[in-house]
PDB file of C-alpha atoms in Angstrom:
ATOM      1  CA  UNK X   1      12.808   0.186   1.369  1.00 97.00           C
ATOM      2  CA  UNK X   2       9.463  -1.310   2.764  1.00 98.00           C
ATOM      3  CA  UNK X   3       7.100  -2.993   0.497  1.00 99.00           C
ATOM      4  CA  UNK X   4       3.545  -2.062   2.480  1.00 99.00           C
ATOM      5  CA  UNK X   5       1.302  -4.144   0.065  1.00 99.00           C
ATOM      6  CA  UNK X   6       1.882  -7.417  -1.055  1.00 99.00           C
ATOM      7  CA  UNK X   7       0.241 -11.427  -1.777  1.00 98.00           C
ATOM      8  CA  UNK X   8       3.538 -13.126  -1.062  1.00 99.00           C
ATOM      9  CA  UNK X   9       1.694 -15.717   0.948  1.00 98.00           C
ATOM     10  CA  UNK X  10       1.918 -18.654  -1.014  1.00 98.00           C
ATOM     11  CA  UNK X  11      -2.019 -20.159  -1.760  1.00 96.00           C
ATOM     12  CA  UNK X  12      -4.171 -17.924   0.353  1.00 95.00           C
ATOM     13  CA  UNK X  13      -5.463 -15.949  -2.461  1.00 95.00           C
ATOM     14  CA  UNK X  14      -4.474 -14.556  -5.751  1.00 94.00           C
ATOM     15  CA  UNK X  15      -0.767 -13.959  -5.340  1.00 97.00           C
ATOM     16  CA  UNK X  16       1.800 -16.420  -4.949  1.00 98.00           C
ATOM     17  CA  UNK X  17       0.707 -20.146  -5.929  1.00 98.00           C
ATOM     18  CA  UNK X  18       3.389 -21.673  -3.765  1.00 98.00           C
ATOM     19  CA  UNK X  19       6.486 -21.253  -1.343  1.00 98.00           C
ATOM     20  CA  UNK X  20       8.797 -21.900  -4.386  1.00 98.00           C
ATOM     21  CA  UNK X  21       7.098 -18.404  -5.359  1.00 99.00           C
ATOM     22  CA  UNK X  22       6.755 -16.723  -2.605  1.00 99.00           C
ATOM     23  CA  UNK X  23      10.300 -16.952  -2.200  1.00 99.00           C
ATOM     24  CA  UNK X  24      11.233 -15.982  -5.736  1.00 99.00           C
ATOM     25  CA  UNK X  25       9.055 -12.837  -5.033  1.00 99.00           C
ATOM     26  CA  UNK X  26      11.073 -12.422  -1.680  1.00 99.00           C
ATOM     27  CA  UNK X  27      14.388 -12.948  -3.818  1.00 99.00           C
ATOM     28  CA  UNK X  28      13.596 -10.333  -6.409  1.00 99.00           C
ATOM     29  CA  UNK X  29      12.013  -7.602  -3.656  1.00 99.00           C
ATOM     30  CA  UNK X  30      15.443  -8.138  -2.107  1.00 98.00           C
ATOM     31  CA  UNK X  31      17.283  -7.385  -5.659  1.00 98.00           C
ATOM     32  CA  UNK X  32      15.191  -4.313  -5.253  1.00 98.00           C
ATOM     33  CA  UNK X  33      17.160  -2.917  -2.273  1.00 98.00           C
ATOM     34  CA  UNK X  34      13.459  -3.934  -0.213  1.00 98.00           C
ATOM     35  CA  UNK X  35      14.072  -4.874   3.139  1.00 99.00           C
ATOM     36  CA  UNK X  36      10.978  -5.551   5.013  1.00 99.00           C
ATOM     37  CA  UNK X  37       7.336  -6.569   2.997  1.00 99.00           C
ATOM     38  CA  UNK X  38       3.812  -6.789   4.565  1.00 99.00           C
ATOM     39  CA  UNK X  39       2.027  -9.693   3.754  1.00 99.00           C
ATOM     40  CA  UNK X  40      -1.174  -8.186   3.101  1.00 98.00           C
ATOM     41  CA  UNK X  41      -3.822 -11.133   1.755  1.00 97.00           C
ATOM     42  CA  UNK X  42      -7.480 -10.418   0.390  1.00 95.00           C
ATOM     43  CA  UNK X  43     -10.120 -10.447   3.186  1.00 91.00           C
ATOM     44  CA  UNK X  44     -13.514 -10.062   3.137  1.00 86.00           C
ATOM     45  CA  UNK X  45     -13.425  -8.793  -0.866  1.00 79.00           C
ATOM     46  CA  UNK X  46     -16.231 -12.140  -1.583  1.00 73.00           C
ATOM     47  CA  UNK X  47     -13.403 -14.573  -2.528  1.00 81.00           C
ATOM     48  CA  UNK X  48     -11.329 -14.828   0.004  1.00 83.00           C
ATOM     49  CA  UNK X  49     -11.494 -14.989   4.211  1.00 85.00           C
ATOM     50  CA  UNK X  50      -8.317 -15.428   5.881  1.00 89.00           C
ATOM     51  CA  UNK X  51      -8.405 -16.022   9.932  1.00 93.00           C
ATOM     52  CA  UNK X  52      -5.591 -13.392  11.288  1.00 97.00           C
ATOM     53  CA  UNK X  53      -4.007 -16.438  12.892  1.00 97.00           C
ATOM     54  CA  UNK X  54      -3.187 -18.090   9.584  1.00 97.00           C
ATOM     55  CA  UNK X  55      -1.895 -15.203   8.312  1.00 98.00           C
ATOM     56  CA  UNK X  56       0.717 -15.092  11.241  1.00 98.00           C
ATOM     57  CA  UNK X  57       1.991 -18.282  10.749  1.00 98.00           C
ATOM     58  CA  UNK X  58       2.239 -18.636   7.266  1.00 98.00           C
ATOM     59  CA  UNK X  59       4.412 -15.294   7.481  1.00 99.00           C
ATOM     60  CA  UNK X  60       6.332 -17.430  10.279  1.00 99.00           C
ATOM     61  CA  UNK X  61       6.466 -20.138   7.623  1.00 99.00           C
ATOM     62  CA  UNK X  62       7.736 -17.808   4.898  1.00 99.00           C
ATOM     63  CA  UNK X  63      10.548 -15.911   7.123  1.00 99.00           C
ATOM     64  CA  UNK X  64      12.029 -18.928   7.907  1.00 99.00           C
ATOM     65  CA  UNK X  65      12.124 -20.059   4.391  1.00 99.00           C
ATOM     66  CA  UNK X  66      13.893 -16.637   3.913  1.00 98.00           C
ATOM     67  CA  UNK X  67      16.026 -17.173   6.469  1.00 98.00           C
ATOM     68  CA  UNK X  68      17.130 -20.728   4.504  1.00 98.00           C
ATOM     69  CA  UNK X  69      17.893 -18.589   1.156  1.00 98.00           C
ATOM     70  CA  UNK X  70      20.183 -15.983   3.071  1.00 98.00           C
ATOM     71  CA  UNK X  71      18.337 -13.347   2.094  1.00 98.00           C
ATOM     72  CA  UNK X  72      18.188  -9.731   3.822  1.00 98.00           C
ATOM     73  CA  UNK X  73      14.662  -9.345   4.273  1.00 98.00           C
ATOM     74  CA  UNK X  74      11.407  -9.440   6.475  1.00 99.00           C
ATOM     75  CA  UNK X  75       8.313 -10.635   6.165  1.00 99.00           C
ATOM     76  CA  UNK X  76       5.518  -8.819   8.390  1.00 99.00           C
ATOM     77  CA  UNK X  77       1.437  -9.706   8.796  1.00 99.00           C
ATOM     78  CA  UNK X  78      -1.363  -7.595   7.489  1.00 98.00           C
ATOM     79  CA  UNK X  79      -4.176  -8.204   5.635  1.00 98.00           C
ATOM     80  CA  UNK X  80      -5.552  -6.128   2.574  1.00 98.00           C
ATOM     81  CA  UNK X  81      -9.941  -5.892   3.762  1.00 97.00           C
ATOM     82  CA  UNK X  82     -12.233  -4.576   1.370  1.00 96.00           C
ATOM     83  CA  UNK X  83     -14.627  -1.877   2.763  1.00 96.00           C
ATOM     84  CA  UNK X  84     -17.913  -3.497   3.919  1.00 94.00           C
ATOM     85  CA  UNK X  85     -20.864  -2.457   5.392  1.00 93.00           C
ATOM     86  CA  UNK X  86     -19.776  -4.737   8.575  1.00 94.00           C
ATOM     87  CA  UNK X  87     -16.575  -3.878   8.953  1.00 96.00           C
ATOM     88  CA  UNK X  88     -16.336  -2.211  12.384  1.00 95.00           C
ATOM     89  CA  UNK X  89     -17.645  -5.317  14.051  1.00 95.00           C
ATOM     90  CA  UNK X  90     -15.363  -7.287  11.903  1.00 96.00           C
ATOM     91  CA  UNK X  91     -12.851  -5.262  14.040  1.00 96.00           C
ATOM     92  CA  UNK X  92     -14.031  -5.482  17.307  1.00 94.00           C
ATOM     93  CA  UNK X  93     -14.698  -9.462  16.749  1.00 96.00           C
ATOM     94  CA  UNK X  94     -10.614  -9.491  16.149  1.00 96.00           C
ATOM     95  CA  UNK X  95     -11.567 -11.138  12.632  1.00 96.00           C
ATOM     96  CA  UNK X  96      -9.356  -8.316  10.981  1.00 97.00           C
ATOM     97  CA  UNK X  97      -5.336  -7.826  11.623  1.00 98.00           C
ATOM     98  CA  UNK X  98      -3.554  -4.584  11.213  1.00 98.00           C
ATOM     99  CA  UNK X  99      -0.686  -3.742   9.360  1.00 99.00           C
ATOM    100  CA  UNK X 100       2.058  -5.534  11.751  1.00 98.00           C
ATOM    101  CA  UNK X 101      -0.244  -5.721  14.945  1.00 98.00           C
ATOM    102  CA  UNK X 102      -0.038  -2.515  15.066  1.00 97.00           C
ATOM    103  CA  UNK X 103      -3.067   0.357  14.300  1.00 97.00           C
ATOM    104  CA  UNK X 104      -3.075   1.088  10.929  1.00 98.00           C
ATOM    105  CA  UNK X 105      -5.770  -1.028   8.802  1.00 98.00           C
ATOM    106  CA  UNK X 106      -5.043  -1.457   5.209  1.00 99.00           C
ATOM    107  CA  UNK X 107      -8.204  -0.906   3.436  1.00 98.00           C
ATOM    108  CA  UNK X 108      -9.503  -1.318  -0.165  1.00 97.00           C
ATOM    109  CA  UNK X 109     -12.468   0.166  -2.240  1.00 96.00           C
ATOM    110  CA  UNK X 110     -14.552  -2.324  -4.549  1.00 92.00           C
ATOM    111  CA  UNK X 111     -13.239  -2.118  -8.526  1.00 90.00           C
ATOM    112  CA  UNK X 112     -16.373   0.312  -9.516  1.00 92.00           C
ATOM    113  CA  UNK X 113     -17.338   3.073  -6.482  1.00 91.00           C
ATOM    114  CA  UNK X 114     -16.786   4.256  -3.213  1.00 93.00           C
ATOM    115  CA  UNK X 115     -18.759   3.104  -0.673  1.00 92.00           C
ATOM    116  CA  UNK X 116     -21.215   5.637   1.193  1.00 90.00           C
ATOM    117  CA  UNK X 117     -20.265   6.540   4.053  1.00 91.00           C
ATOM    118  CA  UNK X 118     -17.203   6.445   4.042  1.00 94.00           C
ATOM    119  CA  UNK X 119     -15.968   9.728   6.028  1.00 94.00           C
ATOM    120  CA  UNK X 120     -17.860   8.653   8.843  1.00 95.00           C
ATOM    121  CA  UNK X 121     -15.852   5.107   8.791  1.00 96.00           C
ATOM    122  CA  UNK X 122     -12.600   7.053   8.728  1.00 97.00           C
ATOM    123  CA  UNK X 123     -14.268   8.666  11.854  1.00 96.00           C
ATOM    124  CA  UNK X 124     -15.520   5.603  13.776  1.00 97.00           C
ATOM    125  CA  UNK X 125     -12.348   3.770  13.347  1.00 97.00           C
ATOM    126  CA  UNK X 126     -10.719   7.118  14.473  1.00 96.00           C
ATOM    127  CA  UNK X 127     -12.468   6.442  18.339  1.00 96.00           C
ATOM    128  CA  UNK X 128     -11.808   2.782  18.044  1.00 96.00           C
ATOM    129  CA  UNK X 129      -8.036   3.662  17.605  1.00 96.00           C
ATOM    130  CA  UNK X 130      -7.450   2.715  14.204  1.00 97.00           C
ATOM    131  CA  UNK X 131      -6.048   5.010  10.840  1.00 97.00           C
ATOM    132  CA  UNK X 132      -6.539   3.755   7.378  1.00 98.00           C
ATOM    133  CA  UNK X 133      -3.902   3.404   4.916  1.00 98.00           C
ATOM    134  CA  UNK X 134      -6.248   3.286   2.071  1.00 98.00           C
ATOM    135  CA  UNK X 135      -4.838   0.899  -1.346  1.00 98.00           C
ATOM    136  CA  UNK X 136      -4.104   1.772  -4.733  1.00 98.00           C
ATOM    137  CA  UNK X 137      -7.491   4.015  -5.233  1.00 98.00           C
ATOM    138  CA  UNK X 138      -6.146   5.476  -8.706  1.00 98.00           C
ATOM    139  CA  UNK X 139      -7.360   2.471  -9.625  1.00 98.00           C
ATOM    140  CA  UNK X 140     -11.380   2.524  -8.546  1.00 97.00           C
ATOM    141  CA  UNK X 141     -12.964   3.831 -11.547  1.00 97.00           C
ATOM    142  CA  UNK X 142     -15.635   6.716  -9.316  1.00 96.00           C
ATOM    143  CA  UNK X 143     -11.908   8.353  -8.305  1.00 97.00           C
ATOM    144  CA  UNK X 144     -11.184   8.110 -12.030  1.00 97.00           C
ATOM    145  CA  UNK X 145     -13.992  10.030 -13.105  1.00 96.00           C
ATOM    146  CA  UNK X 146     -13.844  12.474 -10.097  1.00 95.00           C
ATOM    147  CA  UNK X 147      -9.590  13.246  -9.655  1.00 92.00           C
ATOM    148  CA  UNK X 148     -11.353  15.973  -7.087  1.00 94.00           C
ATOM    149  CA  UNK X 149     -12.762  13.636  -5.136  1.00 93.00           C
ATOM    150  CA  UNK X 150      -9.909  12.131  -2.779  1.00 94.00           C
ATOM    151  CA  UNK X 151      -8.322  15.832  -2.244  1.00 95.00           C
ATOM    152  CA  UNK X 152     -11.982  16.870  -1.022  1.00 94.00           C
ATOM    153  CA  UNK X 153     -12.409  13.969   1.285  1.00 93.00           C
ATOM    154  CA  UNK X 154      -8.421  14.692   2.509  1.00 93.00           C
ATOM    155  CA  UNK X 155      -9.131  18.038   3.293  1.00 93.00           C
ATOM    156  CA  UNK X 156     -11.738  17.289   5.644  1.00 91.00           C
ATOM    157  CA  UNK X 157     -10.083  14.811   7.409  1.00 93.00           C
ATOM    158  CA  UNK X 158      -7.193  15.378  10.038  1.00 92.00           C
ATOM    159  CA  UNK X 159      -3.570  14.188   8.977  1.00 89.00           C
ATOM    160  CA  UNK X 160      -2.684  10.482   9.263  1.00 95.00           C
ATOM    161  CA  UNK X 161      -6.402   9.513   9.853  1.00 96.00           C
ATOM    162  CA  UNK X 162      -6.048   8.869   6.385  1.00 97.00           C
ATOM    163  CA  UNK X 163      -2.851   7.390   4.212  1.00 98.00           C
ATOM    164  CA  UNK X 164      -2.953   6.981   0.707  1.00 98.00           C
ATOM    165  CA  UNK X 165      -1.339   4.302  -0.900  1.00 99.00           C
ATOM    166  CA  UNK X 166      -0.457   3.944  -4.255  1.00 99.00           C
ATOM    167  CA  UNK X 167       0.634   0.847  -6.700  1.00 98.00           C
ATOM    168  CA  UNK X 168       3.979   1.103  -8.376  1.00 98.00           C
ATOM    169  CA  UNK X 169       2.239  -0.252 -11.673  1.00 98.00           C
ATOM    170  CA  UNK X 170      -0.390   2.194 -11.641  1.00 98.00           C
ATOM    171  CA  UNK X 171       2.878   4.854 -11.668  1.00 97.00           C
ATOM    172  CA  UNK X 172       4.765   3.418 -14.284  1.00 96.00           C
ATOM    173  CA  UNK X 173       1.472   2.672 -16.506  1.00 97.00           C
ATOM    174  CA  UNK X 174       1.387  -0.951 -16.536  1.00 96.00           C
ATOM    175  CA  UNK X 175      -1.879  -0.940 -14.394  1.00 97.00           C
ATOM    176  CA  UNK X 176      -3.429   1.454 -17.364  1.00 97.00           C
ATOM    177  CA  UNK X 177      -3.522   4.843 -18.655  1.00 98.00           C
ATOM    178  CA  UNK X 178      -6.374   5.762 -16.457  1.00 98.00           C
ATOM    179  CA  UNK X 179      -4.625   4.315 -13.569  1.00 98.00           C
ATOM    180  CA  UNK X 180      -1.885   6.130 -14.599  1.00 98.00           C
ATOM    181  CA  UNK X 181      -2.612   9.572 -14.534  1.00 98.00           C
ATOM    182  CA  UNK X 182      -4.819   9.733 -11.854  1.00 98.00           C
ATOM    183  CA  UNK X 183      -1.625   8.479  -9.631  1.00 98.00           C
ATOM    184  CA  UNK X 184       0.622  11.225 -10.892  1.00 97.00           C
ATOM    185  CA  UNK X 185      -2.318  13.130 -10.450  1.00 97.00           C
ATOM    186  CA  UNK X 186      -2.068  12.472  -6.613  1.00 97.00           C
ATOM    187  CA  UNK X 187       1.199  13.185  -6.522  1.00 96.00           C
ATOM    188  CA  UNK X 188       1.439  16.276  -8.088  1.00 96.00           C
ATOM    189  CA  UNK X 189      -1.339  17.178  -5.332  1.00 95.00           C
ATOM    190  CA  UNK X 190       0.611  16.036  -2.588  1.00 94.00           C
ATOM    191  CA  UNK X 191      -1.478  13.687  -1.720  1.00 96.00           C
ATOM    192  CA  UNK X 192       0.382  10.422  -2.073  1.00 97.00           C
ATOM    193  CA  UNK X 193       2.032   9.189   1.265  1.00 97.00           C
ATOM    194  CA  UNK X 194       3.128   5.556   0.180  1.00 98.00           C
ATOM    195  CA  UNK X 195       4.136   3.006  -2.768  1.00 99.00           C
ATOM    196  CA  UNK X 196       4.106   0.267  -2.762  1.00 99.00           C
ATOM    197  CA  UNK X 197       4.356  -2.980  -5.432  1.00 98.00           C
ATOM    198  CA  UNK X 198       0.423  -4.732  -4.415  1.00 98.00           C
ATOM    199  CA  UNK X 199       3.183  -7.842  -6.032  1.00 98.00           C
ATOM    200  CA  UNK X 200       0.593 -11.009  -6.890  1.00 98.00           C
ATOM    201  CA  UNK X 201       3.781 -13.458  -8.943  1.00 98.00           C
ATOM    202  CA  UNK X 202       7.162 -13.388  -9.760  1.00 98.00           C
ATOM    203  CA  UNK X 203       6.207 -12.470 -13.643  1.00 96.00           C
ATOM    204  CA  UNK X 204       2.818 -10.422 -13.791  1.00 88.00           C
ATOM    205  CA  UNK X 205       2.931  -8.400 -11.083  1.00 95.00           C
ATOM    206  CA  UNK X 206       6.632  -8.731  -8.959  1.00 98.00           C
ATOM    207  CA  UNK X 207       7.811  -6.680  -6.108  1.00 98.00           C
ATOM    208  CA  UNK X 208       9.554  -4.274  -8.031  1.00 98.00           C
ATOM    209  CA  UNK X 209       9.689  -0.630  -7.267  1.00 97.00           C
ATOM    210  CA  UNK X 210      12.950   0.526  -8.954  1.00 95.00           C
ATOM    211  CA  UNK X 211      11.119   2.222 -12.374  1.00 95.00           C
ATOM    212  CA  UNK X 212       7.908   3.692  -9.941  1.00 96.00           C
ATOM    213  CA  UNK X 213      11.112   5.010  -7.882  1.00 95.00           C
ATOM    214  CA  UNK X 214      12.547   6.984 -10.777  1.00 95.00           C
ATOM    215  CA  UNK X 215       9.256   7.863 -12.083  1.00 96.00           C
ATOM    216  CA  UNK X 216       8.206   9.574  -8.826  1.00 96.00           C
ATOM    217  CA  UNK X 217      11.410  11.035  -8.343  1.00 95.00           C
ATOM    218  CA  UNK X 218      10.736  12.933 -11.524  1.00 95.00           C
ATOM    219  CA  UNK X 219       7.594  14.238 -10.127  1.00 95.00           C
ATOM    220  CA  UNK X 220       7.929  15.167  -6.554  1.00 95.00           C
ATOM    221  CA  UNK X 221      11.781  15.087  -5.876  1.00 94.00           C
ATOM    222  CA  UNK X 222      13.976  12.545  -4.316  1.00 93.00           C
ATOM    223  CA  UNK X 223      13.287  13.413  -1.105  1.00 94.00           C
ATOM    224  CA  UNK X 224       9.569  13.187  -0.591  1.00 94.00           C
ATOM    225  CA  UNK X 225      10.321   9.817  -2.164  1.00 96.00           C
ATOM    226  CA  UNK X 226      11.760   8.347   0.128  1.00 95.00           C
ATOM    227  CA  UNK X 227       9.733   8.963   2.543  1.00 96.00           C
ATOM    228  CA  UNK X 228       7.149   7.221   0.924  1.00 97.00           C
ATOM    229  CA  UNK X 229       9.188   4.534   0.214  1.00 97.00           C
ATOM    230  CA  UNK X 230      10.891   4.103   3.733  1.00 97.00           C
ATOM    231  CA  UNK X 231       9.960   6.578   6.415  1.00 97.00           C
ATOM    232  CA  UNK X 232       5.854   6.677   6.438  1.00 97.00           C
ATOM    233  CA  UNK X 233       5.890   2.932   6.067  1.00 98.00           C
ATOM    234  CA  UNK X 234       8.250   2.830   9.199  1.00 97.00           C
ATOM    235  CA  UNK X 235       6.315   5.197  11.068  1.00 97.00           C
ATOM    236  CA  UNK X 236       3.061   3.107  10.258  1.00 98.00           C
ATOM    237  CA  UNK X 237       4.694  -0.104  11.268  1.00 97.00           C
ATOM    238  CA  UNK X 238       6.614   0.662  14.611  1.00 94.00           C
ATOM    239  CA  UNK X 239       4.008   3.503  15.895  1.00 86.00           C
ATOM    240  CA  UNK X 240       6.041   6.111  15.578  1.00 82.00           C
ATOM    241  CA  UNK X 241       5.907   9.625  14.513  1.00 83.00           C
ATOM    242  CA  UNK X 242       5.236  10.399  11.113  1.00 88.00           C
ATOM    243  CA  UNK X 243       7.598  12.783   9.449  1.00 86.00           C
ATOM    244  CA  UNK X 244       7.192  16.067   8.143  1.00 85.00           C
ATOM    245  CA  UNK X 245       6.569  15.631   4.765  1.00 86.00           C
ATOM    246  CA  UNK X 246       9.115  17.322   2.117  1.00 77.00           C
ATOM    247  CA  UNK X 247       7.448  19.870  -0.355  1.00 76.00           C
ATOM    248  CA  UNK X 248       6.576  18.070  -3.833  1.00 76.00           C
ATOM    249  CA  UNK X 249       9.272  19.459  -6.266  1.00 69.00           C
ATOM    250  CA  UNK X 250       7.915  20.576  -9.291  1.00 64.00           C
ATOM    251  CA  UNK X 251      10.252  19.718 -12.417  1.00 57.00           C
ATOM    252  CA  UNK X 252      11.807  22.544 -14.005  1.00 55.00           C
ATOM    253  CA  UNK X 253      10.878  22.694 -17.994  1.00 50.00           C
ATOM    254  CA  UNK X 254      14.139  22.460 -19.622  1.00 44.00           C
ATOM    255  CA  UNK X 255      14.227  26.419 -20.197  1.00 44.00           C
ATOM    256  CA  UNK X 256      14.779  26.982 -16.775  1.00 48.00           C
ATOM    257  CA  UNK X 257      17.564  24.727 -16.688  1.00 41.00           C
ATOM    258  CA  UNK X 258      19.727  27.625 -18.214  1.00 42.00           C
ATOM    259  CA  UNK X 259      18.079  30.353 -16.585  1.00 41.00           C
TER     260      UNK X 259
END
């Protein structure tokens, strides 16, 4: 599997405190059965502002501290960036780093709304050669309120501009009840391309996806699943063609079962 979200850089914002964590979060997301994790740090959210080049060598840093623990994983730079008003020159000033170099930018909306403007971003980034995987939005409370909102702005948009991106915990209802149901919500639309763990510690928030796994097996089927888990990721990292995705399975009530 391939973790697409995660603060396992140790001290660079609010995930891991220190390499003795970073690699206990890299020893339980290989207990997992995950392979290969972005590092994905805050950016530009107000707190934190991390220089790409930091970011690579602090993933240098942590694969080799892998390496030392014999365990069979990856570690891959990204960068999580909140959606700002300046963000396209942010891009072209090579202040922001895509999702493994590559030309997918892993965005986030603030806590409470969704910025204006936004379909026009997904557009501009679009000439500048850039998709969006866009992270965890069952959480932002406007999306919340308005389930309808993301499906509208999907079906205006062409396929693979824009990849959604949801959090294990929001799945399994650790993140929240509203959380919660407006993930399976995306799901059951179809509309969910990747989970991943958005892991901060080794306690609060790990790099576990096993439960979300079952969870979403439950509601689309096995095999749209895995995609999400390993195939879109893959395609997002190494620039490859996406897949065709599988039809979401709808669960048969247990009536059916006998019929």
């Amino acid at each position: 599997m391939i973790d697409l979200h995660n603060h396992v850089l140790p001290g660079i914002d609010d995930g891991a405190a220190d390499m003795a964590e970073s690699v206990g979060m890299c020893r339980i997301a290989a207990s997992e059965g995950i392979r290969v994790i972005v590092a994905t740090p805050h950016s530009f959210d107000g707190d934190h502002v991390t220089a790409p080049n930091v970011i690579v060598s602090m993933v240098k840093s942590l694969n080799d501290a892998v390496q030392r623990e014999g365990l069979d994983l990856r570690i891959l730079p990204g960068m999580e960036i909140r959606v700002v008003p300046e963000l396209l020159e942010l891009l072209l000033a090579g202040r922001l780093l895509a999702l493994n170099h590559g030309r997918y930018l892993l965005l986030e909306f603030q806590h409470a709304h969704v910025p204006a403007g936004f379909e026009r971003l997904v557009g501009l980034l679009k000439e500048a050669g850039y998709g969006i995987v866009l992270g965890h939005p069952e959480k932002n409370l406007r999306i919340q309120r308005d389930r309808e909102y993301l499906p509208k702005l999907m079906s205006s948009i062409e396929p693979w501009d824009l990849i959604i991106q949801i959090s294990a915990d929001s799945l399994t209802g650790s993140a929240g009840p509203d959380a919660c149901k407006t993930a399976r919500f995306l799901m059951k639309k179809g509309l969910v391309h990747v989970i991943a763990t958005d892991a901060h510690s080794v306690t609060t928030r790990p790099p576990v996806l096993s439960e979300a796994l079952a969870d979403a097996s439950r509601i689309v089927g096995q095999s749209r699943v895995q995609q999400m888990l390993c195939d879109v990721p893959l395609a997002i990292l190494n620039g490859i063609g996406f897949p065709q995705l599988e039809e979401v399975v709808k669960p048969r009530r247990w009536w059916q079962i006998f019929s």
